[in-house]
XYZ file of C-alpha atoms in Angstrom:
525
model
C -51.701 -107.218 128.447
C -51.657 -106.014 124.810
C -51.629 -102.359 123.746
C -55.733 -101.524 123.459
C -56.891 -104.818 124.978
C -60.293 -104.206 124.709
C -63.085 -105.753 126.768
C -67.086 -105.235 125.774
C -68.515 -108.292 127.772
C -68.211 -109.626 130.861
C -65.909 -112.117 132.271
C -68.611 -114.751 131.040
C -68.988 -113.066 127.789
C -72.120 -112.108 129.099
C -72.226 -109.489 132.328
C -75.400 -108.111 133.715
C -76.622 -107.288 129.745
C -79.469 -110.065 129.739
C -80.492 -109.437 133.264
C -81.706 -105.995 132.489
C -85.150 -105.547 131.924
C -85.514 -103.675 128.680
C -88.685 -101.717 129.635
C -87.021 -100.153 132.846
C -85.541 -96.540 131.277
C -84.985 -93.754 133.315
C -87.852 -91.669 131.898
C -90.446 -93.939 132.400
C -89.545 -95.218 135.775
C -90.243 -93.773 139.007
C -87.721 -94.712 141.267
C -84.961 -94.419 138.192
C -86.084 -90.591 137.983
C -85.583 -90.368 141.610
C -82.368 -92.188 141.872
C -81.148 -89.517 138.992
C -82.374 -86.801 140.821
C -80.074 -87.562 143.692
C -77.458 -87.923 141.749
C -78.095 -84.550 139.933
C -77.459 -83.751 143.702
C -74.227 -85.412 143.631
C -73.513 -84.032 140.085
C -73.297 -80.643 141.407
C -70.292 -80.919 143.773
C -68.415 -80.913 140.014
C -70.509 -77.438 139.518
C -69.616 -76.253 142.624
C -65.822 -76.753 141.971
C -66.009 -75.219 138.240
C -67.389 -72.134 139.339
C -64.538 -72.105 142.172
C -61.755 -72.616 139.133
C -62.990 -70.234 136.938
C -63.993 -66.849 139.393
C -60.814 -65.625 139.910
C -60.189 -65.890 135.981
C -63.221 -63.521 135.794
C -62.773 -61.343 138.423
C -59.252 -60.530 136.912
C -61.328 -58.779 134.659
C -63.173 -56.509 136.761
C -61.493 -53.143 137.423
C -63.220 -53.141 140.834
C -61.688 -56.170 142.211
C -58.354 -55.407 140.849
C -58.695 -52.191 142.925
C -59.987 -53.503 145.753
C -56.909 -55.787 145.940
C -54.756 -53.800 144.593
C -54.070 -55.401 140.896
C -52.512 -58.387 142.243
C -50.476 -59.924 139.789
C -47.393 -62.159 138.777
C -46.598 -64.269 142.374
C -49.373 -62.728 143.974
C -51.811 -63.491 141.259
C -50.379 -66.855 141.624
C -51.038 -67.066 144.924
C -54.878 -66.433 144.767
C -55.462 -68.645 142.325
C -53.369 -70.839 144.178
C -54.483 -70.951 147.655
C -57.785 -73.356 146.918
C -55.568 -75.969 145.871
C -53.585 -75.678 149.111
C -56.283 -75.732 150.670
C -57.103 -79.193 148.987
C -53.879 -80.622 149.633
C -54.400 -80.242 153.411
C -57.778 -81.571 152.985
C -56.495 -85.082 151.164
C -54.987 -86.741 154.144
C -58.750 -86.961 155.683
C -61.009 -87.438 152.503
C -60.567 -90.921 151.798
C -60.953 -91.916 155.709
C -64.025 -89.683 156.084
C -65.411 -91.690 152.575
C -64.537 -95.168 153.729
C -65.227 -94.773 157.812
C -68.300 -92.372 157.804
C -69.758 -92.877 154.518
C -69.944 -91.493 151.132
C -72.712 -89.167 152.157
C -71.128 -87.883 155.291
C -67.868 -87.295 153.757
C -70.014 -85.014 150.880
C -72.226 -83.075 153.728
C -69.040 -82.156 155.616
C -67.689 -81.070 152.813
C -70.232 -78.797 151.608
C -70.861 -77.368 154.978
C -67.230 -76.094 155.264
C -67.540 -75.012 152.051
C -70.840 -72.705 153.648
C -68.682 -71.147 155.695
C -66.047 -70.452 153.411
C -68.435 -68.812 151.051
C -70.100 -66.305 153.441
C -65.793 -65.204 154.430
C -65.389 -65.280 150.566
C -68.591 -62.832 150.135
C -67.772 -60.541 153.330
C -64.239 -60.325 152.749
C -62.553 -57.065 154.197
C -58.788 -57.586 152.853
C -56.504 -59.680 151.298
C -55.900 -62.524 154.239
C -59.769 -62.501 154.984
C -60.187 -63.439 150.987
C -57.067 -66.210 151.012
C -58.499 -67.562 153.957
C -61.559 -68.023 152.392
C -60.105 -69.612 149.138
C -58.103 -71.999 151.422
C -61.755 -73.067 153.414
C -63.294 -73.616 149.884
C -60.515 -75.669 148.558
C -60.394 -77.940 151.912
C -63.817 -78.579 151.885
C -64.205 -79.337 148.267
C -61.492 -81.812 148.694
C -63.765 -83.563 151.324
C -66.896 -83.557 149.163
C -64.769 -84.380 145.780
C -63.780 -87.427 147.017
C -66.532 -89.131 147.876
C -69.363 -87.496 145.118
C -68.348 -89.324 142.094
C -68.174 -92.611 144.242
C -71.238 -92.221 145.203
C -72.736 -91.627 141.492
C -71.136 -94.706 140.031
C -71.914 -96.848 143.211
C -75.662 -96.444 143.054
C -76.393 -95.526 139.393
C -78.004 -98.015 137.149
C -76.014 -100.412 135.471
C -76.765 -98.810 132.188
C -76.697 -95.521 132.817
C -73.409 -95.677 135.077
C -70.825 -94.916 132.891
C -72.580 -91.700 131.136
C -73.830 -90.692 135.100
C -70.179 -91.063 136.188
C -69.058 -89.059 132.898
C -71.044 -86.223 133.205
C -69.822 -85.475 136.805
C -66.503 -84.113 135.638
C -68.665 -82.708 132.595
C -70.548 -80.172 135.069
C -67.806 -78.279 135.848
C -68.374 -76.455 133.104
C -72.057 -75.215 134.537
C -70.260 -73.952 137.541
C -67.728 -72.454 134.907
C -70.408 -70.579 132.904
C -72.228 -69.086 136.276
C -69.479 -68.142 137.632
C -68.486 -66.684 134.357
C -71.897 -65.018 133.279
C -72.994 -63.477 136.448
C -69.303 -61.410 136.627
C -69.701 -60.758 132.957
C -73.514 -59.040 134.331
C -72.091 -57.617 137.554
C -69.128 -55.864 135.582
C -71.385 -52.871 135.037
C -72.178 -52.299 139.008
C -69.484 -50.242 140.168
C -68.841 -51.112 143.435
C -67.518 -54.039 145.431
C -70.870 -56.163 144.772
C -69.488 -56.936 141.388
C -67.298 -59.367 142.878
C -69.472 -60.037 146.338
C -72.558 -61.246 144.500
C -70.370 -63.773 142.326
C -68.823 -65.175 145.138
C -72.021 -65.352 147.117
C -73.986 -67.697 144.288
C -70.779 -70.003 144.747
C -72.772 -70.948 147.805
C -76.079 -72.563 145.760
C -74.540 -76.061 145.016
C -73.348 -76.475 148.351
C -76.479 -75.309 150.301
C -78.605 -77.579 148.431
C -76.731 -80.456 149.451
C -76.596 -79.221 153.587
C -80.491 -79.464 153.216
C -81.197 -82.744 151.172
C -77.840 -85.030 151.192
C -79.423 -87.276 154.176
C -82.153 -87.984 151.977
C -80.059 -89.832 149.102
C -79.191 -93.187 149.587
C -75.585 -94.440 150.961
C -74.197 -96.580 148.466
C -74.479 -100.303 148.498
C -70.846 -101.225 148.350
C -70.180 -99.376 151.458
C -72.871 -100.706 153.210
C -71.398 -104.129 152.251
C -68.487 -103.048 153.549
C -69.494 -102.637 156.616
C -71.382 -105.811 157.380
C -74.687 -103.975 156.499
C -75.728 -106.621 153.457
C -79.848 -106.250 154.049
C -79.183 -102.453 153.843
C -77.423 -102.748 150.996
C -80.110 -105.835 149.299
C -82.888 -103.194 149.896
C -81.179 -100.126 148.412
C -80.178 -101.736 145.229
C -84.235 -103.125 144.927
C -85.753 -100.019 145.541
C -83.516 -98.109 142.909
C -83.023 -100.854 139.987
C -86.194 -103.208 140.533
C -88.784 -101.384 142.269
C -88.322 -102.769 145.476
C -87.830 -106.355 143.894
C -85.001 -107.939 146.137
C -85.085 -111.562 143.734
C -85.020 -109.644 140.329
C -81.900 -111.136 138.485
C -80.618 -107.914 137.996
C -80.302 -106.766 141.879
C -79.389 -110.220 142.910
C -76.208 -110.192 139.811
C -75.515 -106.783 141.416
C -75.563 -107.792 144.863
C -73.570 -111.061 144.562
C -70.661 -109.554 142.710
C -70.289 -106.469 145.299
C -70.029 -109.138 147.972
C -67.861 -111.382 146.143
C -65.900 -108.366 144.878
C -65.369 -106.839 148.192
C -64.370 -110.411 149.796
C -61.976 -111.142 147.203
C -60.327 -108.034 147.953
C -60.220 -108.706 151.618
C -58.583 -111.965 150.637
C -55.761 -110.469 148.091
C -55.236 -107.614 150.131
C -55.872 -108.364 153.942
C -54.051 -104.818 154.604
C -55.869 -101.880 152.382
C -53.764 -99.320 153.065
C -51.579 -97.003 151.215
C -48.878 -99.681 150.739
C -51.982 -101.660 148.238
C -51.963 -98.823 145.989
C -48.468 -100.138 144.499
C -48.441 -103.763 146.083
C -49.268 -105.315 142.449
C -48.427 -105.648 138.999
C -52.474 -104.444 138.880
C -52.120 -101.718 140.966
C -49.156 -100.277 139.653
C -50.425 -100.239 136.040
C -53.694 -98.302 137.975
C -51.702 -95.926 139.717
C -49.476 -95.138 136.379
C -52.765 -94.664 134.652
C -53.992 -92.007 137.150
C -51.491 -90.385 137.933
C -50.850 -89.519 134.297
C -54.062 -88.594 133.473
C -54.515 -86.086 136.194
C -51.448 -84.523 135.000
C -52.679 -84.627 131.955
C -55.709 -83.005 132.551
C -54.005 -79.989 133.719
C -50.864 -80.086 132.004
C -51.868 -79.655 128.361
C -52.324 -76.396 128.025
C -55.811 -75.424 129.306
C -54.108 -73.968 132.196
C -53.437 -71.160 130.226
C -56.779 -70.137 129.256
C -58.514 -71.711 132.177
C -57.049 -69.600 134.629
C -55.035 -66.557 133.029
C -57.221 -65.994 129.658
C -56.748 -62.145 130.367
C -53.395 -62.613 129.764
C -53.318 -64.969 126.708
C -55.564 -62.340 125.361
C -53.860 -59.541 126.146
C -50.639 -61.109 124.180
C -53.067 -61.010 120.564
C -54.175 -57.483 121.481
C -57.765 -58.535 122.544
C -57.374 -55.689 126.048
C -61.430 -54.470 126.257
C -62.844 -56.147 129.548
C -66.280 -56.566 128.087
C -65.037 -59.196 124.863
C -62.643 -60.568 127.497
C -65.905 -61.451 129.800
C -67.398 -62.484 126.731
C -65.346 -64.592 124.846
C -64.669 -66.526 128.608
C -68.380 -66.992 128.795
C -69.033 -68.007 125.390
C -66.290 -70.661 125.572
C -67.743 -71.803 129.236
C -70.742 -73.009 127.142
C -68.792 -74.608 124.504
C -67.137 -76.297 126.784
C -70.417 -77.818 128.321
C -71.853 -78.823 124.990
C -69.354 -80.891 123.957
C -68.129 -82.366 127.537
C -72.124 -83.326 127.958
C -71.868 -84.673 124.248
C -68.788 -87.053 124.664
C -70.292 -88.003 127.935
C -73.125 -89.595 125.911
C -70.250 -91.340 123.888
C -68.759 -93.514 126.513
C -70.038 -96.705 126.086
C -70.700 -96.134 122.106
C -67.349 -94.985 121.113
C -65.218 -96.643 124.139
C -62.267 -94.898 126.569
C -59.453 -95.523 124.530
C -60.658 -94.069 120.732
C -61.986 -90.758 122.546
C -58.245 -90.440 125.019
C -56.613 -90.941 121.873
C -58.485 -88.526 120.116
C -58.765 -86.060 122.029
C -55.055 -86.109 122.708
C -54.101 -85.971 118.908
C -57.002 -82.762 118.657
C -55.035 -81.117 121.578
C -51.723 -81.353 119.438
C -53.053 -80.295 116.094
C -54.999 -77.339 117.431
C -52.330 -76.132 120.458
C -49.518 -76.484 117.669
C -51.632 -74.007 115.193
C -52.184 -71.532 118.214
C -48.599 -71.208 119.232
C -47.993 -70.560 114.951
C -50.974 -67.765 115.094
C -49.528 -66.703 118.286
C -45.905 -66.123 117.249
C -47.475 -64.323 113.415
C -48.838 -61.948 115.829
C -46.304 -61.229 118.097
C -43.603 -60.787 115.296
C -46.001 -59.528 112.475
C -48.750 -58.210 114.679
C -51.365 -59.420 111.864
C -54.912 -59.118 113.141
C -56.271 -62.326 111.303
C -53.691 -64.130 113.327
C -54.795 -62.789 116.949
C -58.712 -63.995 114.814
C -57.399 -67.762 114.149
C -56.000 -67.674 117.594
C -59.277 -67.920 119.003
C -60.478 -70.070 116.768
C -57.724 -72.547 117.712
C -58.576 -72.022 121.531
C -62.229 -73.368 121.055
C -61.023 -76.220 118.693
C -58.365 -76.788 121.548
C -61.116 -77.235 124.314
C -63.532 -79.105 121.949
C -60.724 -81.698 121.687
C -60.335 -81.753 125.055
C -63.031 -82.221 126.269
C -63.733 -85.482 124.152
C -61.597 -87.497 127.043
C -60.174 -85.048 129.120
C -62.916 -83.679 131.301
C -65.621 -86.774 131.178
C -63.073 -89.149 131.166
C -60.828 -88.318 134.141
C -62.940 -88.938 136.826
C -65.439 -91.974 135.701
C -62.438 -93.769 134.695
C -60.246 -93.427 137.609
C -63.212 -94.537 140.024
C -64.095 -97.585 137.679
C -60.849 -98.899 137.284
C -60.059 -99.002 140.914
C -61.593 -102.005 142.976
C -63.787 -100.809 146.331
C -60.894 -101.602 148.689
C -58.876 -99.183 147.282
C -60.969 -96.881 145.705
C -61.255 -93.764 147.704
C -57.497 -93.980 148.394
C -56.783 -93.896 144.778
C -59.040 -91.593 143.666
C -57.540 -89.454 146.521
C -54.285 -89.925 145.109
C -56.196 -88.653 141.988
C -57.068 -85.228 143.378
C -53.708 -85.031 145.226
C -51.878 -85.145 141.801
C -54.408 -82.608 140.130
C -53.914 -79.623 142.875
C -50.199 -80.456 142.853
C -50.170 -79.846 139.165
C -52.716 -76.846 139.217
C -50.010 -75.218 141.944
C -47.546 -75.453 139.830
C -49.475 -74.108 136.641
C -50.652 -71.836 138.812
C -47.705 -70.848 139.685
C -45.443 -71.163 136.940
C -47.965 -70.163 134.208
C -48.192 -66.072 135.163
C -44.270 -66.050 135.283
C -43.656 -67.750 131.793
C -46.371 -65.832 129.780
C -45.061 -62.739 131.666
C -41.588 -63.676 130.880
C -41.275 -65.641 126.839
C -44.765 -64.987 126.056
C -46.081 -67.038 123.396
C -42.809 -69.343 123.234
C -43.322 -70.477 126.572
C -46.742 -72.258 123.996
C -43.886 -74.843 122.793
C -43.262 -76.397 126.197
C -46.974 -77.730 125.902
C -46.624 -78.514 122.468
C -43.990 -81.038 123.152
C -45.753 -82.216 126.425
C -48.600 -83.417 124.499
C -46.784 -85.060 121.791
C -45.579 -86.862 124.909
C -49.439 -87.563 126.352
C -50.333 -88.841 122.573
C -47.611 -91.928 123.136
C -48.174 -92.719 126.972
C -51.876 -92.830 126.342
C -51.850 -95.238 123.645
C -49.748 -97.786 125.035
C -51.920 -97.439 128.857
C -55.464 -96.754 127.924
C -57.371 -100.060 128.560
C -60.479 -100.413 127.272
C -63.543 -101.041 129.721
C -66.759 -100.270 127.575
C -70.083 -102.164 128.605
C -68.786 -103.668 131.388
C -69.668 -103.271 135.151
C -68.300 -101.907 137.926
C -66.803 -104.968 139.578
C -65.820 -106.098 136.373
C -63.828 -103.164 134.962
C -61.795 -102.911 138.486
C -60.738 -107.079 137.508
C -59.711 -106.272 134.291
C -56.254 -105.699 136.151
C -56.104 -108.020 138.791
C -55.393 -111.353 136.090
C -57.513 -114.216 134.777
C -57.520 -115.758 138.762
C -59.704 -112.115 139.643
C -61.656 -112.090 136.932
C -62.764 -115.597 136.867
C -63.839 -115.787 140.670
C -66.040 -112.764 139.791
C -67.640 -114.048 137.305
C -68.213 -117.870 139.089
C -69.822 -115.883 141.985
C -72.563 -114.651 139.500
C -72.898 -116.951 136.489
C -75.771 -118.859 137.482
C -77.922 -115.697 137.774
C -80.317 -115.477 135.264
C -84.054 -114.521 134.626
C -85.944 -116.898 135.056
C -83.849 -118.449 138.528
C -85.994 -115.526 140.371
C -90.178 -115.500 139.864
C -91.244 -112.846 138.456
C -92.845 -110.631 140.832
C -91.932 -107.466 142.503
C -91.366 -106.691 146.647
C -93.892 -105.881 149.059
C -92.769 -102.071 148.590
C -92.276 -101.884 152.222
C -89.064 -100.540 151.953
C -88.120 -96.647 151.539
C -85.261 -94.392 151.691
C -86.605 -93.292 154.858
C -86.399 -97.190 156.165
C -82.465 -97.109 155.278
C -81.819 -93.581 157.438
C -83.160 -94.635 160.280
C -81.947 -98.410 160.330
């Protein structure tokens, strides 16, 4: 395949576009609105593990925490921020089976339940091992719900709205990020151990909300398919995208290429396992996609000021806790603006032109910071510690063109179902292995060669700019089914599109269901 190959239609040259009805928007449709608002409830797994990632970079700003624990820092420090990912990696082996066997919804409600539990240690904790343990529960039952949340947005969204939906889940971390962030920056002035207990304790929100409504939302289609449950499946896709309508074009397109999408992998790959991840030319160009790009995500410098922006900040002179706090917050909502913005840019702009610019952004603006970084350190100039801020929210603004909408949507659309949860498990898997090792590693080198340990990155993204642009495939406008058979060869994407090109409008009458069915109906069949 060439370098960019870039796709906007379907395999007919004509996908699912002409089957939507162009009066069906999600503001002034019922059952669209309702269909977003369980996915808001999705969304907010990605909230729930942003305000995870970025408490400990807050709390190492609070005097009281550091005394309660007794300053941890270097290995130690590296340790607690640490010990969630851990706790993920011994949470990966069972994600993808609790996903694919019990469901996407299960798999998220287990999930957040551990992650309950974990909170109320987190809150209570009494010493060190009481507050690692809890960090390890969080991170093993964020794994579970991680897994199967984003799934579950892009298998149920609307056609139109999927690749924006899917987007935006990665985008949320950032809300978690800016709680998490802004209730320590208010709690800093209580001066006891509730400045860090009542931080910890709103971690639980997210995860609460979904113990009490996830059996509500509906299971997605695919995995009803799946698992022999097509009428389940029919009904769920009408009552979301046609308003109960099982013969509108649109639901029957969507229905016919899950099912002949699903078979066709059955048929290519008899045995799903682990072994199918790397079995084909396909799957291997997949894998060497995702793998990269969750080390990329982590491995381009935001490590530094994601998780140790005391320190980074303490290198350009910036020591007062209270503009620490503050310039953490204020970047949290930067970061949100313009992750929510590019999410609206998908489809408009396409994968490849925001990876590719968002990796040469990274460059420019991590290059200029490691200059202003050095001017300080040998010249101690305070306009250079000034620009080196500046360059750290043009850093993240670059980044999070492609880098934290991106990640996720793409990695789940470019997989087919049969191999989907395993891959995006593989996904996760790579991301807490790198976040160890930044974790890790990152407290050490600052500690150790300061701002020259900046060049290492500098010359790891020059590397990201060049891998990216001969990989990135583009997949704009296209659907689900469709994107995954972008990789699988003109034989894949052809028997996709002959089991839906005789779908069209006016095949079906034009009338809608008897409205019998309900989300209700699907829980209790």
């Amino acid at each position: 395949m060439a370098v960019g190959a870039a796709t906007s239609a379907g395999a007919g040259g004509e996908g699912f576009a002409h089957l939507v009805d162009p009066n069906r928007k999600w503001y002034n449709n019922r059952r669209i609105i309702v269909l977003h608002a369980w996915i808001v409830l999705l969304l907010i797994t990605s909230s729930a593990n942003g305000f995870d990632g970025s408490l400990l970079n807050s709390f190492q700003s609070l005097q009281t925490w550091n005394r309660y624990f007794d300053n941890p820092a270097g290995g130690r420090l590296g340790l607690l921020n640490a010990i969630q990912n851990i706790g993920s990696l011994a949470g990966y082996p069972f994600a993808p089976y609790a996903s694919d066997i019990l469901g996407r919804r299960p798999a998220i409600w287990i999930g957040a339940t551990i992650m309950l539990v974990a909170v109320a240690l987190q809150t209570a904790a009494q010493n060190w091992g009481m507050f690692i343990g809890a960090r390890f529960l969080i991170g093993f039952g964020l794994s579970l719900a991680a897994n199967a949340a984003p799934m579950l947005v892009t298998e149920i969204a609307y056609p139109t709205y999927r690749a924006q939906l899917t987007s935006l889940y990665n985008s949320l971390w950032y809300s978690g990020n800016i709680v998490a962030t802004w209730s320590t920056f208010g709690t800093k002035f209580i001066s006891n151990d509730w400045s860090w207990r009542i931080p910890s304790l709103l971690q639980g929100i997210p995860p609460l909300f979904q113990f009490l409504l996830l059996w509500f939302a509906p299971e997605s289609p695919r995995w009803l398919v799946s698992k022999g449950k097509e009428e389940q499946a029919l009904k769920t896709l009408a009552y979301y995208h046609a308003d109960g309508n099982e013969q509108d074009p649109l639901v029957q397109y969507e229905f016919q290429e899950i099912k002949a999408a699903i078979e066709l992998d059955r048929t290519v790959a008899a045995n799903v396992g682990w072994k199918s991840l790397i079995a084909t030319k396909g799957n291997r160009r997949r894998m060497a996609i995702i793998v990269a790009i969750a080390f990329f995500s982590q491995w381009s410098g935001n490590g530094l000021v994601s998780y140790y922006l005391k320190s980074v900040l303490e290198h350009i002179g910036i020591t007062s806790e209270t503009i620490q706090l503050l310039i953490n917050g204020i970047l949290a909502i930067w970061n949100l603006c313009w992750a929510v913005f590019a999410s609206t840019l998908v489809d408009r702009v396409g994968r490849r032109i925001l990876f590719l610019t968002s990796a040469g952004g990274m460059l420019l603006f991590f290059t200029m910071q490691t200059v202003c970084s050095a001017q300080y350190a040998l010249h101690g100039q305070p306009a250079a510690s000034h620009a080196v801020i500046a360059f750290i929210f043009l850093f993240y603004a670059a980044y999070d063109l492609a880098f934290t909408p991106l990640i996720v949507s793409y990695t789940v659309e470019i997989l087919p179902y049969s191999l989907r949860a395993k891959g995006f498990n593989v996904f996760n898997f790579t991301i807490s292995l790198a976040l160890i090792f930044n974790q890790y590693v990152n407290p050490i080198a600052l500690g150790h060669i300061a701002w020259k340990y900046y060049i290492v990155y500098c010359c790891w993204l020059a590397f990201e700019f060049v891998y990216l642009y001969f990989m990135i495939i583009e997949t704009k406008n296209l659907s689900l089914e469709e994107t995954a058979a972008l990789f699988d060869g003109e034989d894949a994407t052809k028997n996709l599109h002959n089991a839906v090109q005789d779908i069209r409008h006016d095949d079906y009458p034009d009338e809608k269901g008897s409205g019998s069915y309900t989300p209700t109906n699907e829980l209790k069949a």
